[in-house]
XYZ file of C-alpha atoms in Angstrom:
678
model
C 242.712 84.758 256.176
C 245.354 87.140 257.513
C 244.077 90.374 258.990
C 246.088 92.627 256.688
C 245.026 90.600 253.603
C 241.321 91.075 254.296
C 240.068 93.655 251.699
C 237.737 95.362 254.173
C 240.702 96.206 256.446
C 242.344 98.211 253.628
C 239.072 99.887 252.680
C 238.424 100.843 256.316
C 241.985 102.153 256.744
C 241.704 104.500 253.743
C 238.192 105.575 254.749
C 239.522 106.533 258.204
C 242.489 108.281 256.567
C 240.054 110.333 254.457
C 238.179 111.438 257.603
C 241.444 112.448 259.305
C 242.709 114.424 256.305
C 239.337 116.153 255.949
C 239.334 117.103 259.636
C 242.733 118.807 259.463
C 242.577 120.242 255.907
C 238.892 121.337 256.026
C 238.168 121.106 252.278
C 235.149 122.890 250.843
C 232.058 120.762 250.049
C 232.539 121.391 246.313
C 236.095 120.000 246.478
C 234.913 116.893 248.327
C 232.099 116.374 245.778
C 234.485 116.645 242.804
C 237.040 114.283 244.375
C 234.338 111.695 245.138
C 232.935 111.989 241.609
C 236.349 111.591 239.961
C 237.317 108.619 242.161
C 233.919 106.999 241.521
C 234.222 107.334 237.747
C 237.805 106.003 237.749
C 236.720 103.094 239.961
C 233.918 102.121 237.546
C 236.190 102.479 234.489
C 238.939 100.289 235.911
C 236.382 97.827 237.277
C 235.253 97.311 233.676
C 238.855 96.915 232.415
C 239.715 94.571 235.296
C 237.323 92.014 233.805
C 239.122 92.157 230.466
C 242.814 92.424 231.388
C 244.224 90.653 234.430
C 247.082 93.186 234.770
C 244.551 95.985 235.227
C 243.531 94.493 238.598
C 246.419 96.325 240.267
C 244.988 99.638 239.087
C 241.478 98.561 240.042
C 242.640 97.896 243.608
C 244.376 101.278 243.720
C 241.272 103.173 242.596
C 239.065 101.155 244.962
C 241.206 102.459 247.835
C 241.193 105.953 246.312
C 237.388 105.813 246.247
C 237.376 104.705 249.897
C 239.633 107.634 250.814
C 237.428 110.088 248.903
C 234.311 108.651 250.566
C 235.856 109.186 254.014
C 236.805 112.771 253.164
C 233.340 113.460 251.716
C 231.568 111.853 254.705
C 233.409 114.130 257.145
C 232.507 117.228 255.096
C 228.840 116.219 254.759
C 228.522 115.701 258.523
C 230.271 118.980 259.363
C 227.521 121.267 260.674
C 229.521 124.369 259.766
C 228.694 123.838 256.081
C 224.943 123.648 256.687
C 223.363 126.927 255.587
C 220.774 127.024 258.380
C 223.321 126.428 261.164
C 223.140 129.078 263.871
C 226.885 129.759 263.651
C 226.316 131.739 260.439
C 224.245 134.240 262.430
C 227.228 134.956 264.670
C 228.503 138.524 264.099
C 230.372 139.066 267.364
C 230.093 138.394 271.069
C 228.537 141.781 271.804
C 225.286 141.099 269.950
C 222.328 139.679 271.880
C 220.269 136.941 270.227
C 216.942 135.325 271.023
C 217.798 131.626 270.865
C 215.224 128.838 271.086
C 216.719 125.486 272.059
C 215.716 121.977 273.090
C 217.801 120.284 275.802
C 219.369 117.095 274.474
C 222.008 115.885 276.955
C 222.936 116.680 280.558
C 226.660 117.131 281.182
C 228.590 117.235 284.427
C 227.969 120.502 286.257
C 230.816 122.957 286.664
C 231.451 124.763 289.924
C 229.177 127.656 288.947
C 226.712 126.357 286.377
C 224.563 123.554 285.017
C 225.728 122.368 281.593
C 223.692 120.903 278.731
C 224.121 120.044 275.086
C 221.132 121.653 273.352
C 219.735 121.573 269.832
C 219.101 125.016 268.348
C 215.587 125.361 266.899
C 215.421 129.084 266.134
C 217.656 132.109 266.344
C 216.066 135.573 266.280
C 212.764 133.864 265.281
C 214.438 132.325 262.219
C 214.465 128.534 261.745
C 217.943 127.212 262.576
C 219.862 124.047 263.443
C 223.013 122.802 265.144
C 224.198 121.795 268.598
C 225.291 124.324 271.217
C 226.755 124.078 274.725
C 224.439 125.713 277.250
C 225.839 127.001 280.569
C 223.119 128.046 283.041
C 224.406 129.843 286.118
C 223.448 128.174 289.390
C 220.754 130.066 291.287
C 219.630 129.942 294.898
C 216.666 127.718 293.969
C 218.891 125.150 292.197
C 216.255 124.773 289.509
C 216.817 121.694 287.361
C 215.726 121.122 283.777
C 214.621 117.849 282.251
C 215.828 116.658 278.860
C 213.450 117.748 276.075
C 212.596 121.073 277.739
C 212.356 123.958 275.270
C 213.928 127.237 276.342
C 213.982 130.736 274.885
C 217.169 132.517 275.921
C 218.072 136.168 275.409
C 221.855 136.017 275.435
C 225.095 136.222 273.447
C 226.718 133.468 271.399
C 230.295 132.806 272.536
C 232.798 131.079 270.307
C 235.062 128.449 271.861
C 238.152 129.872 273.485
C 241.673 128.665 272.863
C 243.443 126.991 275.827
C 244.327 129.605 278.456
C 247.783 128.090 279.047
C 250.269 126.316 276.735
C 249.891 122.606 275.931
C 246.606 122.318 277.811
C 243.698 120.227 276.535
C 241.884 122.154 273.788
C 238.294 121.758 274.963
C 236.996 124.065 272.233
C 238.445 121.883 269.478
C 237.067 118.782 271.209
C 233.561 120.322 271.182
C 233.896 121.427 267.551
C 234.783 117.878 266.519
C 231.496 116.806 268.144
C 229.706 119.465 266.005
C 229.150 121.738 269.030
C 230.360 124.962 267.422
C 229.692 127.553 270.154
C 228.480 128.151 273.701
C 226.031 130.388 275.514
C 226.262 131.602 279.094
C 223.106 132.745 280.860
C 221.259 132.863 284.168
C 217.671 132.036 285.078
C 216.485 135.597 284.443
C 217.549 135.301 280.773
C 215.438 132.167 280.235
C 211.826 131.717 279.272
C 210.747 128.110 279.839
C 208.257 126.755 277.329
C 205.361 124.617 278.506
C 205.912 122.443 275.431
C 208.260 119.469 275.812
C 210.207 118.068 272.882
C 209.214 114.433 273.370
C 212.010 112.852 271.358
C 214.105 109.749 271.977
C 216.410 111.667 274.354
C 213.426 112.791 276.451
C 212.075 109.268 276.981
C 215.555 107.836 277.701
C 216.192 110.528 280.338
C 212.715 109.995 281.811
C 213.353 106.263 282.248
C 216.802 106.894 283.767
C 215.419 109.465 286.194
C 212.627 107.117 287.265
C 215.136 104.344 287.981
C 217.504 106.666 289.874
C 214.714 108.227 291.967
C 213.386 104.806 292.995
C 216.883 103.614 293.922
C 217.468 106.760 295.998
C 214.206 106.125 297.838
C 215.335 102.567 298.564
C 218.275 103.895 300.626
C 221.070 103.149 298.125
C 224.275 104.851 299.328
C 225.081 107.870 297.091
C 228.703 106.960 296.184
C 227.865 103.360 295.303
C 224.685 104.406 293.476
C 226.602 106.820 291.235
C 229.067 104.055 290.314
C 226.146 101.687 289.581
C 224.532 104.329 287.336
C 227.829 104.724 285.451
C 228.290 100.957 285.062
C 224.776 100.169 283.862
C 223.202 103.410 282.611
C 226.365 105.037 281.251
C 225.976 108.262 283.279
C 229.241 109.334 284.949
C 228.311 112.954 285.789
C 227.872 112.480 289.536
C 230.714 110.104 290.406
C 232.836 111.333 293.303
C 236.063 112.838 291.820
C 238.183 110.915 294.339
C 236.608 107.590 293.304
C 237.110 108.477 289.637
C 240.784 109.249 290.302
C 241.212 105.891 292.065
C 239.866 104.086 288.992
C 242.245 106.061 286.765
C 245.301 105.293 288.903
C 244.372 101.611 289.186
C 243.913 101.255 285.414
C 240.205 100.470 285.715
C 238.577 103.672 284.469
C 237.329 101.804 281.374
C 234.962 99.889 283.665
C 233.020 103.099 284.363
C 232.368 103.680 280.649
C 229.749 101.386 279.175
C 231.604 99.424 276.499
C 232.017 95.974 274.975
C 232.471 94.312 278.363
C 229.115 95.576 279.615
C 227.234 94.960 276.362
C 228.732 91.450 276.091
C 227.489 90.617 279.591
C 224.069 92.012 278.682
C 223.971 89.832 275.537
C 224.812 86.702 277.564
C 222.177 87.659 280.165
C 219.405 88.134 277.556
C 220.415 84.974 275.719
C 220.171 83.073 279.015
C 216.649 84.405 279.630
C 215.608 83.203 276.147
C 217.005 79.678 276.493
C 213.501 78.141 276.289
C 212.875 79.567 272.819
C 212.946 76.958 270.057
C 216.150 76.646 268.022
C 214.259 76.546 264.709
C 214.051 79.348 262.106
C 211.121 81.216 263.653
C 212.565 80.869 267.167
C 215.925 82.254 266.022
C 214.253 85.233 264.325
C 212.278 86.007 267.506
C 215.446 85.590 269.604
C 217.417 87.979 267.358
C 214.628 90.587 267.345
C 214.413 90.538 271.158
C 218.216 90.766 271.533
C 218.485 93.513 268.904
C 215.722 95.621 270.477
C 217.120 95.050 273.982
C 220.669 96.035 273.004
C 219.623 99.236 271.216
C 217.180 100.153 273.994
C 220.108 99.836 276.387
C 222.243 102.015 274.058
C 219.591 104.754 274.070
C 219.205 104.474 277.839
C 222.998 104.807 278.241
C 223.032 108.044 276.233
C 224.300 106.754 272.846
C 227.940 107.541 273.662
C 230.541 106.515 271.027
C 231.732 103.489 273.037
C 228.141 102.301 273.607
C 227.234 102.622 269.911
C 230.434 100.818 268.907
C 229.762 97.953 271.305
C 226.051 97.585 270.549
C 226.660 97.702 266.775
C 229.331 95.027 266.984
C 227.347 92.752 269.301
C 224.285 93.170 267.067
C 226.286 91.543 264.270
C 227.483 88.831 266.662
C 223.880 88.208 267.770
C 222.809 87.909 264.132
C 225.522 85.291 263.561
C 224.518 83.381 266.710
C 220.851 83.319 265.747
C 221.599 82.325 262.146
C 223.925 79.552 263.398
C 226.816 81.027 261.439
C 230.359 81.221 262.737
C 231.387 84.807 263.432
C 234.767 86.180 262.453
C 235.110 88.729 265.243
C 237.673 90.790 263.314
C 235.319 91.098 260.332
C 232.526 92.119 262.702
C 234.797 94.724 264.291
C 235.638 96.250 260.894
C 232.034 96.282 259.683
C 230.849 97.963 262.893
C 233.656 100.547 262.664
C 232.903 101.367 259.038
C 229.150 101.526 259.607
C 229.478 103.833 262.647
C 231.882 106.208 260.881
C 229.632 106.437 257.817
C 226.768 107.546 260.083
C 228.845 109.683 262.469
C 232.495 110.318 261.468
C 233.022 112.643 264.461
C 233.136 109.540 266.702
C 236.639 108.901 265.320
C 237.953 111.835 267.395
C 236.440 110.606 270.653
C 239.201 109.278 272.932
C 236.956 106.569 274.391
C 236.015 105.403 270.895
C 239.687 105.175 269.891
C 240.673 103.290 273.031
C 237.744 100.875 272.653
C 238.592 99.872 269.090
C 242.356 99.726 269.604
C 242.040 97.559 272.727
C 239.549 95.201 271.080
C 241.703 94.927 267.935
C 244.755 93.938 269.992
C 242.729 91.452 272.051
C 241.600 89.744 268.830
C 245.064 89.893 267.267
C 247.535 89.410 270.130
C 245.681 87.506 272.872
C 245.694 84.122 271.032
C 249.477 84.428 270.648
C 249.931 85.197 274.363
C 247.575 82.380 275.355
C 249.725 79.816 273.489
C 252.741 80.693 275.654
C 251.335 78.487 278.455
C 248.675 75.779 278.537
C 247.591 75.105 282.139
C 245.349 72.134 282.929
C 243.395 73.427 285.908
C 240.138 75.196 284.910
C 240.533 77.972 287.475
C 244.097 78.654 286.354
C 242.954 78.595 282.704
C 240.310 81.208 283.559
C 242.843 83.424 285.375
C 245.361 82.989 282.537
C 242.703 84.093 280.035
C 242.042 87.251 282.069
C 245.773 88.016 282.281
C 246.371 87.507 278.543
C 243.309 89.572 277.588
C 244.445 92.371 279.920
C 248.003 92.337 278.587
C 246.853 92.263 274.962
C 244.544 95.231 275.533
C 247.178 97.207 277.463
C 249.841 96.528 274.821
C 247.538 98.124 272.267
C 246.307 101.118 274.248
C 249.593 101.922 276.009
C 250.893 104.373 273.366
C 247.591 106.157 272.793
C 246.689 106.377 276.501
C 250.134 107.792 277.346
C 249.766 110.258 274.453
C 246.460 111.581 275.841
C 246.934 111.185 279.613
C 250.748 111.061 280.086
C 250.475 108.348 282.743
C 250.378 104.561 282.972
C 248.987 102.352 285.783
C 251.592 99.677 286.479
C 249.190 97.425 288.426
C 246.544 97.176 285.684
C 246.852 93.361 285.496
C 246.138 92.940 289.231
C 243.161 95.289 288.888
C 241.718 93.281 286.004
C 242.290 89.954 287.755
C 240.149 91.131 290.643
C 237.641 93.390 288.924
C 236.719 91.476 285.748
C 235.201 88.488 287.578
C 233.381 90.875 289.952
C 231.995 93.032 287.155
C 230.000 90.090 285.767
C 228.244 89.655 289.138
C 227.667 93.405 289.511
C 226.324 93.776 285.954
C 223.984 90.796 286.239
C 222.627 91.899 289.616
C 222.636 95.561 288.528
C 220.514 94.951 285.425
C 217.992 93.050 287.532
C 217.892 95.870 290.142
C 217.477 98.542 287.442
C 214.557 96.663 285.840
C 212.855 96.248 289.225
C 213.541 99.921 290.058
C 211.785 101.017 286.868
C 208.628 99.259 288.096
C 209.113 100.688 291.596
C 209.614 97.292 293.215
C 213.156 97.052 294.612
C 213.689 94.358 297.257
C 216.054 95.600 299.968
C 218.129 92.416 299.798
C 218.962 93.076 296.130
C 219.769 96.752 296.737
C 222.054 96.026 299.680
C 223.756 93.158 297.848
C 224.529 95.381 294.842
C 225.619 98.219 297.128
C 227.994 95.872 298.999
C 229.627 94.484 295.834
C 230.203 97.992 294.468
C 231.542 99.192 297.830
C 233.932 96.227 297.901
C 235.087 96.923 294.334
C 235.647 100.615 295.160
C 237.605 99.641 298.284
C 239.861 97.249 296.333
C 240.410 99.841 293.590
C 241.299 102.435 296.249
C 243.900 100.119 297.816
C 245.506 99.386 294.428
C 245.489 103.081 293.439
C 247.119 104.063 296.742
C 250.328 102.232 295.726
C 251.671 105.336 293.955
C 255.062 103.725 293.256
C 253.506 101.781 290.371
C 251.736 104.794 288.833
C 254.048 106.226 286.170
C 253.096 109.865 285.628
C 254.141 112.855 283.521
C 255.397 110.802 280.549
C 256.290 113.098 277.603
C 254.709 111.773 274.406
C 253.910 113.583 271.147
C 252.326 112.569 267.834
C 255.619 111.636 266.105
C 256.634 109.367 269.011
C 253.127 107.862 269.011
C 253.308 106.909 265.305
C 256.857 105.539 265.634
C 255.858 103.517 268.727
C 252.929 101.887 266.904
C 255.132 101.054 263.908
C 257.590 99.349 266.260
C 254.763 97.563 268.090
C 253.236 96.242 264.846
C 256.678 95.212 263.575
C 257.471 93.228 266.736
C 254.110 91.430 266.695
C 254.381 90.570 262.974
C 257.905 89.240 263.577
C 256.865 87.176 266.628
C 253.983 85.604 264.715
C 256.150 84.564 261.768
C 259.844 85.532 262.061
C 261.851 86.344 258.932
C 264.721 88.653 257.989
C 262.553 91.311 256.262
C 260.338 91.699 259.344
C 263.408 91.901 261.578
C 264.744 94.736 259.391
C 261.379 96.510 259.736
C 261.551 96.155 263.532
C 265.093 97.535 263.532
C 264.115 100.504 261.302
C 261.046 101.224 263.462
C 263.230 101.220 266.572
C 265.609 103.686 264.922
C 262.642 105.859 263.912
C 261.348 105.852 267.508
C 264.769 106.886 268.782
C 265.050 109.558 266.103
C 261.574 110.937 266.988
C 262.458 111.108 270.668
C 265.889 112.709 270.262
C 264.693 115.073 267.525
C 261.922 116.313 269.851
C 264.472 116.642 272.639
C 266.831 118.550 270.321
C 264.038 120.913 269.282
C 263.234 121.656 272.921
C 266.905 122.197 273.787
C 267.397 124.705 270.959
C 264.334 126.807 271.780
C 263.933 129.611 274.267
C 260.836 131.551 275.262
C 259.209 133.594 278.004
C 255.524 133.002 278.685
C 253.035 135.078 280.628
C 250.663 132.419 282.011
C 247.000 133.012 282.711
C 246.428 132.273 286.393
C 243.175 133.550 287.889
C 243.739 136.321 290.473
C 247.489 135.708 290.390
C 250.607 136.090 288.230
C 253.110 133.593 286.877
C 255.841 134.006 284.258
C 258.030 131.200 282.906
C 261.379 131.636 281.218
C 262.539 128.535 279.363
C 265.956 128.116 277.802
C 266.221 124.659 276.279
C 265.270 122.020 278.818
C 265.590 124.353 281.801
C 262.777 126.473 283.165
C 262.602 129.254 285.711
C 259.156 129.999 287.164
C 258.597 133.506 288.504
C 255.749 133.506 291.003
C 255.089 134.989 294.438
C 252.729 132.186 295.511
C 253.674 128.693 296.630
C 253.612 125.976 293.979
C 252.715 122.454 295.086
C 251.015 119.564 293.289
C 247.545 120.687 294.377
C 247.953 124.380 293.562
C 246.246 126.001 290.582
C 249.647 127.310 289.478
C 251.052 123.784 289.150
C 247.960 122.553 287.280
C 248.416 125.404 284.766
C 252.143 124.631 284.502
C 252.133 120.818 284.443
C 251.119 120.251 280.790
C 253.779 122.711 279.633
C 256.541 120.997 281.634
C 255.591 117.517 280.400
C 255.367 118.633 276.756
C 258.886 120.089 276.925
C 260.490 117.167 278.811
C 261.174 119.338 281.887
C 261.359 117.373 285.145
C 262.763 120.029 287.467
C 262.358 123.777 287.519
C 263.534 126.695 289.620
C 261.063 128.970 291.419
C 261.957 132.645 291.917
C 259.939 135.657 293.100
C 258.462 137.992 290.486
C 260.610 140.878 289.278
C 259.804 144.294 287.790
C 262.202 143.969 284.875
C 263.123 141.110 282.518
C 265.465 140.907 279.534
C 264.783 138.251 276.908
C 266.184 138.034 273.348
C 267.045 141.753 273.242
C 263.544 142.616 274.456
C 263.009 144.697 277.605
C 259.950 143.636 279.605
C 258.701 145.933 282.363
C 256.136 144.687 284.908
C 253.891 147.144 286.782
C 252.009 145.771 289.787
C 249.321 147.131 292.123
C 251.691 149.762 293.540
C 251.788 151.470 290.150
C 255.495 152.310 290.539
C 257.668 152.200 287.428
C 261.082 153.390 286.340
C 261.468 156.183 283.807
C 265.031 155.168 282.957
C 264.016 152.209 280.754
C 261.861 152.218 277.631
C 260.356 148.700 277.443
C 259.373 146.755 274.327
C 256.642 144.946 276.267
C 254.714 146.263 279.250
C 253.012 143.724 281.550
C 250.253 144.904 283.901
C 249.370 142.801 286.951
C 247.223 143.146 290.087
C 245.181 146.067 288.653
C 247.635 148.991 289.040
C 245.926 152.398 289.351
C 247.774 154.245 286.603
C 247.013 156.714 283.851
C 247.745 154.366 280.965
C 247.321 157.032 278.253
C 250.062 159.131 279.834
C 252.234 156.070 280.405
C 251.891 155.004 276.761
C 252.917 158.433 275.536
C 256.017 158.268 277.697
C 256.999 154.600 277.191
C 255.586 153.977 273.684
C 255.876 150.150 274.033
C 255.143 147.752 271.175
C 252.803 145.561 273.251
C 250.716 145.738 276.431
C 249.958 142.463 278.233
C 247.396 142.228 281.062
C 247.587 138.929 282.975
C 244.831 137.105 284.866
C 245.280 139.007 288.122
C 243.589 142.212 286.859
C 240.001 143.418 287.287
C 237.869 143.048 284.153
C 236.820 146.718 284.317
C 240.484 147.813 284.265
C 241.265 145.502 281.347
C 238.377 147.008 279.385
C 239.675 150.573 279.906
C 243.238 149.572 279.034
C 242.060 147.998 275.785
C 240.383 151.253 274.757
C 243.537 153.225 275.592
C 245.697 150.887 273.470
C 243.211 151.080 270.603
C 243.288 154.874 270.719
C 247.105 154.931 270.791
C 247.418 152.176 268.141
C 249.342 149.830 270.444
C 248.790 146.057 270.504
C 246.938 144.736 273.559
C 246.717 141.161 274.904
C 244.576 140.141 277.890
C 245.378 136.573 278.988
C 241.941 136.130 280.600
C 240.402 136.503 277.116
C 243.064 135.302 274.663
C 245.087 132.971 276.861
C 248.824 132.958 277.580
C 251.227 135.344 275.853
C 254.470 133.970 274.403
C 257.635 136.008 273.835
C 260.123 134.260 271.544
């Protein structure tokens, strides 16, 4: 059966489409209910007529897909915490109001420079029963007090809504959190917190307790910190403490997927468990026992690894594969992939917006679809060469599929990915097998030194090889401009080429040609849009100032500080340059006066000196000038005041009050992000 002829593939596609439309349109629950009801009734009506009249089957198929679309849209709405009446977000009346929030810690995130970060479940707000997930930022104190998962806290603090990106084209972290149903954040310090003696002993608590026990025992055994953190990521799914330099090496070498527990890891675990159960009888009762042990082991591992989207996807899919193995039924891996995708999205549609989840499914789909075609290109006889050829074809198939989406998100591509996979994939089987054994022994507090040192050596060797591959920067293609229209056109071309290669005909060749034209049109249309636009942007750079004037594809950066690849200025600027296809830019020192599109922009710095000969449309304040703003506003009467990120917060607060009193618009980049003048 062809993939695109399988009914479940069409149903899944329209279900996913419904989730996407719901996410961007945000329909009300009543609308979603009505649409689902109408599509359900029409489906039942045409199902009845389909039995009577053969011609009606076309309409039955249409309404089956319409029902699938409506179900996807409804599922997204139902799982959206914003529509739940008891969600804490409905108690939000502004960031100046203090709330008494009772929470239970659910997940530990990577610490920031200044705080510990947790995902917490809200239990009460102002002594009123509540629900929802919130991001908790606890300021680091001198005692470095740590909190275990399941701890209940009472916090007297403010609720802060997610901020928009501070600079243009940067990653929207607030939207990312909202899509994971984390609708707000709180910032607090130890003095704001009352720690409850009661522990919320839920599934997250026991999983964290087991992980902590394993990690503590491995630390006591003398496991080197860098290698231990990689081992914890590989086997327990916890990446929070990996050295940033090691993580960057894995990214540049095209091996970062190894550090996220996914199908590769779960597949190895399945083989390992199946090997341990080889003595079980192959009869009905033996197969049932085997499946139960595998099923429990896989989902226990998923819980231990934190139930991330990629882990859930992999464990769900391999649970179906295990069922087929134990029932002695041949598995169609593509069918299993679709069923696992549909099942996961019904339970948690927000997983669809997780980048790791997308990459996992796309790569696995292309391995199933494209790898057999690549494998047929050459049929070696030697077993070792066959094994290496399989690794190469699997790697190429996966990279063909994820290339567009990974470039869209990360704007870079590791050119030596195939060498990385040739070396790392065989090694990862050894590391996973030995690592699982070490983790089990560590849980019981019995870790033989020979096992610890062996695992440590293999991980050190893998890190060293990855570092050497990543250091060849010539093969790392960076700063690739890629937007959503180019992404869609690229996938259409990719699908067209693969369909044509599998079974060439004239119609498919026409589709390939049209897709290629669409890709070119998307690229040149985006380029044309950029070349016909002009804008001046006041960037938000902490304790500094940076303005950018862009006319078409040329940019001039006004900044008094040096800009190199490691500077904060360049990090704030990089996403903007890539998004607008700008490879080179000119750097000039800051000026006191700018003219842009008939607008006069006056900049006042710390000296507080300004000209009285010009009446500006926009007044920019930088470096906390000591001025009487009320008097200045009466004299200048500008349309807008902009305070950039170099000003003291106390000054910004006073300036806002002055603008409010004089009915003049005020924009502080530290609070609202960059300011654009078009």
